[in-house]
CSV table of C-alpha atoms in Angstrom, one decimal:
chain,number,residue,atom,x,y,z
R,1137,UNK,CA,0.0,0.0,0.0
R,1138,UNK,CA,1.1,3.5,-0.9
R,1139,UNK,CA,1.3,6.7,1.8
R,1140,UNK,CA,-0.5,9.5,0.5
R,1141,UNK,CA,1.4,12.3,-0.3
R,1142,UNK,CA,-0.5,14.7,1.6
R,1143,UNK,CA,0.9,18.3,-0.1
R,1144,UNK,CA,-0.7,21.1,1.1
R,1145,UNK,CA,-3.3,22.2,-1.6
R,1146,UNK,CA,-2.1,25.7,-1.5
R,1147,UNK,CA,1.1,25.9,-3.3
R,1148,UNK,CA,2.5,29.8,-2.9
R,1149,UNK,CA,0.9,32.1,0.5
R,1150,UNK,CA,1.7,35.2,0.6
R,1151,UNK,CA,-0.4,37.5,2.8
R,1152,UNK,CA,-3.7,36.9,2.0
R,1153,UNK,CA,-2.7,35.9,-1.6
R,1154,UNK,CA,-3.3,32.2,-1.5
R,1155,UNK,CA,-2.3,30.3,-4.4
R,1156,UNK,CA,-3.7,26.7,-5.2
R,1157,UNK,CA,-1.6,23.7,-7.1
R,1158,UNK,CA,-5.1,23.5,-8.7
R,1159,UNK,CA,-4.9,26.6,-10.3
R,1160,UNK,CA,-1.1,25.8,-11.1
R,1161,UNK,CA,-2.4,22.8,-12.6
R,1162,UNK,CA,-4.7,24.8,-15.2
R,1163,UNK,CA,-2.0,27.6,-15.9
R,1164,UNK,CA,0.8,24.5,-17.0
R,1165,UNK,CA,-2.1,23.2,-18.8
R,1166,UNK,CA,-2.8,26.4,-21.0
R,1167,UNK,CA,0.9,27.0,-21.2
R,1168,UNK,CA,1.6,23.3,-22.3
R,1169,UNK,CA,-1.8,23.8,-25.1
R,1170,UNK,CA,-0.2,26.6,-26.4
R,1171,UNK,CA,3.7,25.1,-26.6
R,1172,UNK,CA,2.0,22.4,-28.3
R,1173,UNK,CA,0.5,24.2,-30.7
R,1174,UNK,CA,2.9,27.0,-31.4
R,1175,UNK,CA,4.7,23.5,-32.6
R,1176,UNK,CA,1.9,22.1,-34.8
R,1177,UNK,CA,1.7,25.8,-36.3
R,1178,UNK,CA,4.9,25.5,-37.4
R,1179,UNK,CA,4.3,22.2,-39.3
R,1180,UNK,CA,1.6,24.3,-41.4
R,1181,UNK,CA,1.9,26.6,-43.7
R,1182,UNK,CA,-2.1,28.3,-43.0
R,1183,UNK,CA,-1.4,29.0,-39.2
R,1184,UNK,CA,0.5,31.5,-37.3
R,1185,UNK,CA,1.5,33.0,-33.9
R,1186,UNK,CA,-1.6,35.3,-33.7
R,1187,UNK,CA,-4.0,32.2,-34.5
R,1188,UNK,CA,-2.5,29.8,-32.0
R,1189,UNK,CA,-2.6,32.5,-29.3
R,1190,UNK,CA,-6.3,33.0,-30.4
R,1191,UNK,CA,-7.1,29.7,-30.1
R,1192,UNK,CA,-5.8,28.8,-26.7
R,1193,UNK,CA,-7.3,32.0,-25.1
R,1194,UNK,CA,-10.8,31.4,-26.8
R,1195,UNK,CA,-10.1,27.5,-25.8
R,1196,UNK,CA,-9.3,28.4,-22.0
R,1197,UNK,CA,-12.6,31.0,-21.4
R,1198,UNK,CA,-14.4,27.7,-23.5
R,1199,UNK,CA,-13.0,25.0,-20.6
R,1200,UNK,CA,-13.2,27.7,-17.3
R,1201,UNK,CA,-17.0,28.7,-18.4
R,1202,UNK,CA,-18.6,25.5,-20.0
R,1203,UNK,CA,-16.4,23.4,-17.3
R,1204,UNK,CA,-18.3,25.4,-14.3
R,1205,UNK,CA,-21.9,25.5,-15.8
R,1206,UNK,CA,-21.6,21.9,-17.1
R,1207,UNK,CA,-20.9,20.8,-13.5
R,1208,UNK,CA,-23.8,22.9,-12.2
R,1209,UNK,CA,-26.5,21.0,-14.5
R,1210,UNK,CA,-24.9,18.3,-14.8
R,1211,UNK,CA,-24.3,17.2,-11.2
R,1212,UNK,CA,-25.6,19.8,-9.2
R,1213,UNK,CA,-28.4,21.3,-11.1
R,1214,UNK,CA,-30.4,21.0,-7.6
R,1215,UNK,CA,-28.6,23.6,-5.9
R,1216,UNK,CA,-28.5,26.0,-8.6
R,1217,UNK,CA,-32.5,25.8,-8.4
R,1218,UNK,CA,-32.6,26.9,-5.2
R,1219,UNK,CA,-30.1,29.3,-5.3
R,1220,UNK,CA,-29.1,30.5,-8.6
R,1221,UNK,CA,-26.0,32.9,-7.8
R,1222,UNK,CA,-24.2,29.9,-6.1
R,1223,UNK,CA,-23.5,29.5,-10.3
R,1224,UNK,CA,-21.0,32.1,-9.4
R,1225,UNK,CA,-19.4,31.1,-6.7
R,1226,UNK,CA,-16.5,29.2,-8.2
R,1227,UNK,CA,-14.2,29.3,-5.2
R,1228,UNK,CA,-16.5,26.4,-3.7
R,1229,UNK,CA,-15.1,24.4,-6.3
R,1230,UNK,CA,-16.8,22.2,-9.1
R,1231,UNK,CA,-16.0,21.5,-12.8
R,1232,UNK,CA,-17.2,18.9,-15.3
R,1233,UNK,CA,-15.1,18.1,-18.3
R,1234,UNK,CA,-17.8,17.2,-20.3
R,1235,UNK,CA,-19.0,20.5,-19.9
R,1236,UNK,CA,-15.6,21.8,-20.5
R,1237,UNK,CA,-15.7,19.5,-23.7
R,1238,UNK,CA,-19.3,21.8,-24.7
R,1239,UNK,CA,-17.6,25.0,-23.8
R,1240,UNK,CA,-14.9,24.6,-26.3
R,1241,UNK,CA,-16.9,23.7,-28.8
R,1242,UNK,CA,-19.0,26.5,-29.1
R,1243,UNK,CA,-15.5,28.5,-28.3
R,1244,UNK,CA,-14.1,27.0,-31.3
R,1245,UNK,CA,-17.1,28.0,-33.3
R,1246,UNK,CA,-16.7,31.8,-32.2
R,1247,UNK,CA,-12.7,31.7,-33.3
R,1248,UNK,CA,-13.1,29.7,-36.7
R,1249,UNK,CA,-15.9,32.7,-37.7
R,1250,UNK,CA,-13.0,35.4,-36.9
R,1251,UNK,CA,-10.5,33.4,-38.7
R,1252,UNK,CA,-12.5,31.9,-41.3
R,1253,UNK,CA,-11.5,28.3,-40.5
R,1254,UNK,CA,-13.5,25.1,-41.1
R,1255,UNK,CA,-14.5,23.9,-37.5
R,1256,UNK,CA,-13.0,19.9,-38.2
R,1257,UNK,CA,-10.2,21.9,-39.5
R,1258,UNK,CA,-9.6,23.7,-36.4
R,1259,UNK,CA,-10.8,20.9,-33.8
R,1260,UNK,CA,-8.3,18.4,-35.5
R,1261,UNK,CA,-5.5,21.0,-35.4
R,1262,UNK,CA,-5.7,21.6,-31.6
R,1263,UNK,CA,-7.4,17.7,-30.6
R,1264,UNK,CA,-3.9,16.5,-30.2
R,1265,UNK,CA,-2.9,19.4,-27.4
R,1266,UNK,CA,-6.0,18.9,-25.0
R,1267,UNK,CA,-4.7,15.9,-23.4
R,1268,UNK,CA,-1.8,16.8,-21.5
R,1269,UNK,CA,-3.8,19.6,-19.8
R,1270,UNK,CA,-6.3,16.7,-18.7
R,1271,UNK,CA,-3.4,15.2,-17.5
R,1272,UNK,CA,-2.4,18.2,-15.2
R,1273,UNK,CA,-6.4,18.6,-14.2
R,1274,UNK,CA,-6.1,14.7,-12.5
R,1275,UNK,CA,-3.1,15.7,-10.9
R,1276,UNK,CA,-4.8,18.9,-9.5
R,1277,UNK,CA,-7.6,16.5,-8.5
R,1278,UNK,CA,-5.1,13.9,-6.8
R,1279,UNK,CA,-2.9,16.6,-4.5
R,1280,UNK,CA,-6.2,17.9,-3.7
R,1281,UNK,CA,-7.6,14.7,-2.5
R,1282,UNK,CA,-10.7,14.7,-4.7
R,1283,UNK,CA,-12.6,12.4,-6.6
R,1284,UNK,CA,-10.7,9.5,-5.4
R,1285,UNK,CA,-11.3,5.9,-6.2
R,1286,UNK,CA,-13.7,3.0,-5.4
R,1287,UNK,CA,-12.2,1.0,-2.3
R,1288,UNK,CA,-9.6,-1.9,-3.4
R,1289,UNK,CA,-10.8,-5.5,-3.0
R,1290,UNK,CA,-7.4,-6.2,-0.7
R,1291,UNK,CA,-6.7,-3.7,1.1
R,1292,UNK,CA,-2.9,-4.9,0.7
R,1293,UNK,CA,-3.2,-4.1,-2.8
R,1294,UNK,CA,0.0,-2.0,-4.2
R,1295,UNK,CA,-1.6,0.8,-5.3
R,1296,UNK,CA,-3.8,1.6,-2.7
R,1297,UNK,CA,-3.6,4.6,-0.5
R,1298,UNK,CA,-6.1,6.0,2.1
R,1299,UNK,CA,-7.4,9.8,1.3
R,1300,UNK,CA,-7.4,12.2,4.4
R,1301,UNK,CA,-10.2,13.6,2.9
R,1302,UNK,CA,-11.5,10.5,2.9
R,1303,UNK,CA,-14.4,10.5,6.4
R,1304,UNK,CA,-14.2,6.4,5.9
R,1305,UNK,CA,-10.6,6.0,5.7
R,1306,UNK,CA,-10.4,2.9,3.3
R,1307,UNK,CA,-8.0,2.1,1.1
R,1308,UNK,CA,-8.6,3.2,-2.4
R,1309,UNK,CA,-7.6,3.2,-6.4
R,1310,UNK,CA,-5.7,6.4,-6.5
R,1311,UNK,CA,-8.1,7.1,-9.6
R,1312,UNK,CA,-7.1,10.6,-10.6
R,1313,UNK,CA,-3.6,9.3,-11.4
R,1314,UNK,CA,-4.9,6.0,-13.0
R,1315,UNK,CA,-6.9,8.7,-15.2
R,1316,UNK,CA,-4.0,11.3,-15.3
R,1317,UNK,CA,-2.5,8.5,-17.3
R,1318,UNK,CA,-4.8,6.8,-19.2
R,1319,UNK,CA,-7.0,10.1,-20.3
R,1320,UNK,CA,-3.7,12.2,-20.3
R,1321,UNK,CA,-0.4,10.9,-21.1
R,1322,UNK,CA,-1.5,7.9,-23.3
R,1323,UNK,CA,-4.0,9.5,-25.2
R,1324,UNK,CA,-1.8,12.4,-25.6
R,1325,UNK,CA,0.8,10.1,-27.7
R,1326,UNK,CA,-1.6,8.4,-29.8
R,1327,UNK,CA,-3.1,11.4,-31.1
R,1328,UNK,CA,0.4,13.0,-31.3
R,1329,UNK,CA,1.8,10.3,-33.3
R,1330,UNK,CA,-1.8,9.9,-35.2
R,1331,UNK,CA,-1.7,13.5,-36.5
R,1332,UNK,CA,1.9,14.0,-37.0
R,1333,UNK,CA,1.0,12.8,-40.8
R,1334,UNK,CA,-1.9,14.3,-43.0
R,1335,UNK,CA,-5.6,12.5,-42.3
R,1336,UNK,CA,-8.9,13.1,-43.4
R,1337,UNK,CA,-11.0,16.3,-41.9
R,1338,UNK,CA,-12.4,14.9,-39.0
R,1339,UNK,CA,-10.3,11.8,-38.3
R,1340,UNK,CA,-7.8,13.3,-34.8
R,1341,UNK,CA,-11.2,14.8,-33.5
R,1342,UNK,CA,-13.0,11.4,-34.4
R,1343,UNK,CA,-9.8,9.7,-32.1
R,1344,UNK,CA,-9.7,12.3,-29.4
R,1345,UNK,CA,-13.3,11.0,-28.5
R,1346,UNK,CA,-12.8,7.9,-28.9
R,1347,UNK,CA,-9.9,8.0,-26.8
R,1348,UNK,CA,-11.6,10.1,-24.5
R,1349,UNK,CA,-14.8,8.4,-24.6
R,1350,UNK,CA,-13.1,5.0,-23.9
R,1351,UNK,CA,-10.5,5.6,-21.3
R,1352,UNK,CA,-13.2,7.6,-18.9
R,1353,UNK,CA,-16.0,4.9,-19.4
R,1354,UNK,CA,-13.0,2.3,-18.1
R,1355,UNK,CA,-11.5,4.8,-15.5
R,1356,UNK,CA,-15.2,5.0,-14.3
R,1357,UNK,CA,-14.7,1.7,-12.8
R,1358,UNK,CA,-11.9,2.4,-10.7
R,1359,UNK,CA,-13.3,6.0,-9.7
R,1360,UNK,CA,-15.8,6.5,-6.8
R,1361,UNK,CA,-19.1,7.9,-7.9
R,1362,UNK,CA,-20.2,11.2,-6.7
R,1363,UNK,CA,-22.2,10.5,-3.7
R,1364,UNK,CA,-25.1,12.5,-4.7
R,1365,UNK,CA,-25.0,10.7,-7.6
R,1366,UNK,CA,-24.5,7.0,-7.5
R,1367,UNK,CA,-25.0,4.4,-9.8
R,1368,UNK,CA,-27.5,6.1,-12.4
R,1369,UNK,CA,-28.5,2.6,-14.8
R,1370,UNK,CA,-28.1,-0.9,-14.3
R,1371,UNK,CA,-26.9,-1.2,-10.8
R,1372,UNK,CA,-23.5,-0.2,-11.9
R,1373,UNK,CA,-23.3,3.2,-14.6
R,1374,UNK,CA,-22.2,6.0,-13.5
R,1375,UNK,CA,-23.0,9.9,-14.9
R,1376,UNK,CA,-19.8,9.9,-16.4
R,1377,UNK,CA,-20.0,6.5,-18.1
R,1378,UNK,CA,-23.3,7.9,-19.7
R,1379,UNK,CA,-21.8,11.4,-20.8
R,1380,UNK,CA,-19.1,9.6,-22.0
R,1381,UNK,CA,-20.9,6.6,-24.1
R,1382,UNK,CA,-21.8,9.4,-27.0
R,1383,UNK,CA,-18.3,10.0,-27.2
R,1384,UNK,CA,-17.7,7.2,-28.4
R,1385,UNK,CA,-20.6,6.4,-30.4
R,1386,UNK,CA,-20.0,9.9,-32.3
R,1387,UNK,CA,-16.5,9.2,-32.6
R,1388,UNK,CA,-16.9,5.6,-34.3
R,1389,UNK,CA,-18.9,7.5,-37.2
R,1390,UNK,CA,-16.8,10.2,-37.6
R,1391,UNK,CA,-13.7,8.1,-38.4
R,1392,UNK,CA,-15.9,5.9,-40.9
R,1393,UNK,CA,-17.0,9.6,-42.5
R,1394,UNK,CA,-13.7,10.7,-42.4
R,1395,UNK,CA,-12.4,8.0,-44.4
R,1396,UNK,CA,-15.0,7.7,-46.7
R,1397,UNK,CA,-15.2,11.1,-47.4
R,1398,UNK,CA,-11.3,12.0,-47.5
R,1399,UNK,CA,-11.0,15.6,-47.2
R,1400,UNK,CA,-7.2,16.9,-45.7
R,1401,UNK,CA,-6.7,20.4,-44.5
R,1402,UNK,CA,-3.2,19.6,-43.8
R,1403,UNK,CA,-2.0,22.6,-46.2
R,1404,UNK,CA,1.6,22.4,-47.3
R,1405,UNK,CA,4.0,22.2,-45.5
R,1406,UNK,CA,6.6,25.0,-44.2
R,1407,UNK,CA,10.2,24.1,-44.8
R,1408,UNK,CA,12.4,23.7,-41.5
């Protein structure tokens, strides 16, 4: 069994400036977006500096606003019912990725009619950079002691840890890190390795959520449900198995479009 690391969630104090690693976690994971994409930029002739800055900020208001909302009527659309400026109140904490997933969307929608981009264009341009900052968010997550895992079956099991935030003490799946991993870091180098040659328009989005889609609906399993919500179908689904399961259904037709239709946006590309 593993000993909890148990950092202090507030990284930098000073005064009554309190800084939180969660926060850090989602400044490295605009800074890594953009790194990542300044890169891919240069690969292409048809994008630039200004663009990829563009994007990122457009990307990061997408994540922060559809993130917060999503998790208010998604999980907690009770609360906001009865008392609708707690919307606001974003230092008790909540965010949904599927809703972060929305917000970016329609984000993306806003930038590609300013730049007068496809939206597949621009999705499979900057698919291949979201990863890594999901990767950061778990980490945030796990030094934070949140959304930790169901309890192990042996409680000598080598993984396990016990979470002081944790009012049963048991021994759990360190889940965020499992999901750091699996959602992050792994589907961070398939897509980077799928997209690093031309495909058709649609193909990296149509792998992100499949990706996605796949490794949260298996991560689910590992992960402790939210205790308001439970176990929403069968005895055994959870909220984020279901948001997840169109993810992947969407994503299994968008690869079979992508390579019927064929259709690249790669551009040429810039000699370096």
């Amino acid at each position: 069994m593993l000993t909890y690391p148990n950092i202090d969630p507030v990284a930098i104090s000073l005064g009554p400036l309190k800084v939180h690693w969660y926060g850090l976690m989602y400044l490295l994971a605009f800074l890594c977006a953009w790194g990542l994409a300044t890169y891919r930029a240069k690969q292409r002739s048809n994008w630039n500096a200004e663009m990829v800055s563009d994007l990122v900020f457009y990307g990061a208001l997408g994540v922060v606003l559809g993130g917060r909302i999503g998790y208010v009527l998604f999980y907690e659309f009770d609360k906001f019912l009865a008392d609708p400026i707690w919307l606001f109140k974003v230092w008790t904490g909540g965010m949904s990725f599927h809703g972060g997933f929305l917000g970016v969307m329609v984000a993306m929608l806003l930038w590609c009619h300013k730049y007068k981009k496809t939206w597949f264009e621009t999705l499979d341009f900057i698919a291949p950079c979201v990863p890594t900052g999901l990767m950061f968010g778990r980490i945030g997550n796990f030094i934070g002691g949140e959304l930790y895992g169901r309890q192990v079956s042996d409680p000598n099991f080598a993984l396990g840890m016990v979470f002081p935030t944790d009012p049963l003490h048991l021994v759990r799946h360190p889940s965020q890190l499992y999901q750091a991993l699996c959602e992050g870091l792994l589907l961070f180098i398939i897509l980077w390795w799928f997209s690093s040659k031309p495909r058709p328009r649609m193909a990296v989005s149509a792998i992100f959520l499949m990706g996605y889609g796949c490794a949260r609906f298996f991560m689910e399993f590992f992960r402790e449900p939210d205790a308001d919500q439970g176990y929403i179908l069968f005895g055994w689904m959870t909220k984020g198995q279901i948001l997840s399961f169109p993810m992947i259904l969407i994503g299994v037709w968008m690869i079979w479009y992508a390579y019927q239709k064929k259709i690249f946006d790669w551009g040429p590309q810039k000699n370096t």
